[in-house]
Short mmCIF file of C-alpha atoms in Angstrom, two decimals:
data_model
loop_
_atom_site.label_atom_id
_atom_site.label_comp_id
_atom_site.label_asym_id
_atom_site.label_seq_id
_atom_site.Cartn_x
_atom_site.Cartn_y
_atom_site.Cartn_z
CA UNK A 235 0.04 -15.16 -14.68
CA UNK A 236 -0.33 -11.62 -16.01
CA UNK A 237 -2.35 -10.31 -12.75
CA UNK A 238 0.90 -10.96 -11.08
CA UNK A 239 2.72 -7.94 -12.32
CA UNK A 240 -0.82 -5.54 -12.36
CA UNK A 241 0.08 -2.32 -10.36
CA UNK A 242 -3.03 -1.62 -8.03
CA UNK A 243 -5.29 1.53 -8.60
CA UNK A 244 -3.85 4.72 -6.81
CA UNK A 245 -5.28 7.73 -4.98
CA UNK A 246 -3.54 10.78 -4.11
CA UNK A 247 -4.88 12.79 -1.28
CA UNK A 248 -4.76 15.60 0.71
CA UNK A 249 -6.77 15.80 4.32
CA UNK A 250 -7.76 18.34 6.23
CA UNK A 251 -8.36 17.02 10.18
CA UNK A 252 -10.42 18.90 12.80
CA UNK A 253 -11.89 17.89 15.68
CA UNK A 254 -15.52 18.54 15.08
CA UNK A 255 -18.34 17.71 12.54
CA UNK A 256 -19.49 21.12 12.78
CA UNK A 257 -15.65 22.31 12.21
CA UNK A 258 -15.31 20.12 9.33
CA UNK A 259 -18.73 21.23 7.49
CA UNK A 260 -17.42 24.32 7.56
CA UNK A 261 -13.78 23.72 5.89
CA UNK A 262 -16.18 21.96 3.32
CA UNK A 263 -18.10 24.52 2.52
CA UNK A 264 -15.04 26.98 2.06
CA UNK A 265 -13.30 24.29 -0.32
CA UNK A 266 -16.38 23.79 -2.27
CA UNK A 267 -16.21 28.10 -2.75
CA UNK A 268 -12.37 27.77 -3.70
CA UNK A 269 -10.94 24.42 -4.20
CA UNK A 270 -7.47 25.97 -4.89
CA UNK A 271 -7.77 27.25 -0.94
CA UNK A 272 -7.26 23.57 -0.01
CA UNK A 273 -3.24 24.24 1.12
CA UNK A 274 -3.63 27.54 2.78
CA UNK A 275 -7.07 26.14 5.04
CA UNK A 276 -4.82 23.20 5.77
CA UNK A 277 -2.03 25.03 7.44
CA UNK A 278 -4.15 26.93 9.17
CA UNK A 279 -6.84 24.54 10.35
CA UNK A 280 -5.71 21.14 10.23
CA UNK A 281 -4.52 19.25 13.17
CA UNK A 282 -2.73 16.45 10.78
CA UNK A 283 0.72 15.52 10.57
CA UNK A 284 0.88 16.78 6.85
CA UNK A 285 -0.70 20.08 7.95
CA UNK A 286 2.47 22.04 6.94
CA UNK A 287 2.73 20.35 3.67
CA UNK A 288 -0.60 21.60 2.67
CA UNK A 289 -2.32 18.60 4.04
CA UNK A 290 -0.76 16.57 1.04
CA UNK A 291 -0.71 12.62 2.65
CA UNK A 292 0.53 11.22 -0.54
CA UNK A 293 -0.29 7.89 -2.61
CA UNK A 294 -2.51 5.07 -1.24
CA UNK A 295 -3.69 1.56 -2.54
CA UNK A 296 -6.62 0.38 -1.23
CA UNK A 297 -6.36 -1.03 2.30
CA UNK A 298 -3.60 1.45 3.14
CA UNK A 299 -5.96 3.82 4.84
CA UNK A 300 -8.05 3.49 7.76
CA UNK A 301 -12.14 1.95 6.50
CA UNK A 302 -13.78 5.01 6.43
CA UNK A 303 -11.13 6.96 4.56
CA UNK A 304 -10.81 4.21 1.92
CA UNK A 305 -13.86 4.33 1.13
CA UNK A 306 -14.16 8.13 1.23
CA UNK A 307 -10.83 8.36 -1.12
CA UNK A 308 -11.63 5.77 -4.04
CA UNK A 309 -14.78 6.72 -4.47
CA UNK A 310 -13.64 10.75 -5.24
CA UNK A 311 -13.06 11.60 -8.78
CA UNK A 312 -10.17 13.85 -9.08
CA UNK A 313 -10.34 17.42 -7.65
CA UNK A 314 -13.16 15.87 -5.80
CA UNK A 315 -14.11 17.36 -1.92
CA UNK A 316 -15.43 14.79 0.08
CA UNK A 317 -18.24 14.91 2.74
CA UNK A 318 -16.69 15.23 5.86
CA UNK A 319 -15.34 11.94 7.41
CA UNK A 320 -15.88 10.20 10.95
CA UNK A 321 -12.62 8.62 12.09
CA UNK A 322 -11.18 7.83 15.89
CA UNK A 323 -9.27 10.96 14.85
CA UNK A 324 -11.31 13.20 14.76
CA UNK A 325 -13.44 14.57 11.26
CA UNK A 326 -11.50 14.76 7.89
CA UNK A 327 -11.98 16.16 4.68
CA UNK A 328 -10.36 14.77 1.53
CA UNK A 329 -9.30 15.93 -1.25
CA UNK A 330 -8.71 13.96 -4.57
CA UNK A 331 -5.46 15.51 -6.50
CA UNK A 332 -5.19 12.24 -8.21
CA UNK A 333 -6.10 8.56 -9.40
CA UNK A 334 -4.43 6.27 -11.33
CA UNK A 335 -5.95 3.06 -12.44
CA UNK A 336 -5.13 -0.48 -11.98
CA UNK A 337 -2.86 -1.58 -14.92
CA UNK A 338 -1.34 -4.23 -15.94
CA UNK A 339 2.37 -3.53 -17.54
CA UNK A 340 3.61 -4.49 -21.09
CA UNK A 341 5.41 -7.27 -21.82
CA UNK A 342 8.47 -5.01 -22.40
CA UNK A 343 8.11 -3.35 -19.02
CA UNK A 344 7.87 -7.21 -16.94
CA UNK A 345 10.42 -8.74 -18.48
CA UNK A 346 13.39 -8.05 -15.99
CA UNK A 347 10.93 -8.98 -13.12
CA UNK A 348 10.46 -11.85 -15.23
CA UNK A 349 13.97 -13.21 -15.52
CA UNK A 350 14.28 -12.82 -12.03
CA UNK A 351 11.85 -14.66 -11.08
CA UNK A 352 13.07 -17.26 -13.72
CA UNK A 353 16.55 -17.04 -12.42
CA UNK A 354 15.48 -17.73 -8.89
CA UNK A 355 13.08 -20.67 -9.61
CA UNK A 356 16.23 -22.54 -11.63
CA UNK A 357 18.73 -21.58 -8.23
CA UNK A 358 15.74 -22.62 -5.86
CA UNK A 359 15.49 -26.24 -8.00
CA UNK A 360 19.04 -26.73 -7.79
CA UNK A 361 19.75 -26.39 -4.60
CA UNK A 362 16.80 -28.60 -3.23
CA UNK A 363 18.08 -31.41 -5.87
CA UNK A 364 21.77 -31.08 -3.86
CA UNK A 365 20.24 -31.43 -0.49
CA UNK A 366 18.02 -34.29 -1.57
CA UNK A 367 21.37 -35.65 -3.05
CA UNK A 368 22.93 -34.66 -0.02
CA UNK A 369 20.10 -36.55 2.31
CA UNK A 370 20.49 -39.39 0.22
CA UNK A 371 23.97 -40.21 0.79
CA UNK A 372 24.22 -39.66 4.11
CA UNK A 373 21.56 -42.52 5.11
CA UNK A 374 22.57 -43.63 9.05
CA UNK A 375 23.20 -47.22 9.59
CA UNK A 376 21.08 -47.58 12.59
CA UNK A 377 22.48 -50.95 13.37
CA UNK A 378 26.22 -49.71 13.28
CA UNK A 379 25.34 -46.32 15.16
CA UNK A 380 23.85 -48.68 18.19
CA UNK A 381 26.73 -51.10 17.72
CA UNK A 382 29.30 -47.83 18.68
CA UNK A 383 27.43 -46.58 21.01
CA UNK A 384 27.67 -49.58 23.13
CA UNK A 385 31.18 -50.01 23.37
#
């Protein structure tokens, strides 16, 4: 089961949150003048947690994000400026530094998971065989069991 082992696509972002549309048409419009002026607007502007770090948020699968900024994020192409973006936040505008594709890994790069996996299935079998051997000896004579507890 090859799909087992894929490694999801990838987005890494960086956000700049304000607390207006009008605010955040405006940080657009400067980024789309001078993308490299993404860090510097985000100190200065952004009311994020990553603020300080140049708005960088780091890497995201899909689903890791809130709706709208999912699907705000994967569909940027790198370097990308997004339209600003409506959250219980407040307004946020992405930017795409980078995207890596789904992938499924060689053969060479599984095969440790692999084994593992292999190595625990073979423990797993073993030990339900000894507690089904287990079980089976230790059957309770129901008869005898009523017998003592009479006396």
């Amino acid at each position: 089961r090859p799909d087992e082992f894929r490694s999801p696509e990838t987005v890494s972002l960086r956000q700049i949150l304000v607390p207006t549309m009008n605010e955040a048409r405006d940080v657009r419009r400067r980024l789309l003048k001078d993308p490299r002026s993404f860090p510097a607007l985000a100190q200065t502007l952004s009311r994020a947690p990553e603020a300080s770090a140049g708005g960088l948020m780091g890497s995201f699968t899909r689903g890791q994000l809130p709706p709208e900024l999912d699907k705000a994020a994967f569909a940027l192409a790198p370097g990308q400026i997004s339209d600003p973006v409506q959250t219980a936040f407040g307004f946020h505008v992405l930017r795409l530094d980078s995207k890596q594709p789904s992938r499924e890994p060689s053969l060479e790069e599984s095969r440790e998971e692999i084994r593992s996996r292999l190595r625990r299935q073979k423990v797993d079998h073993r030990v339900q065989q000894f507690v089904a051997g287990l079980m089976a000896r230790a059957k309770v004579n129901h008869e005898a069991a009523q017998s003592s507890s009479h006396r």
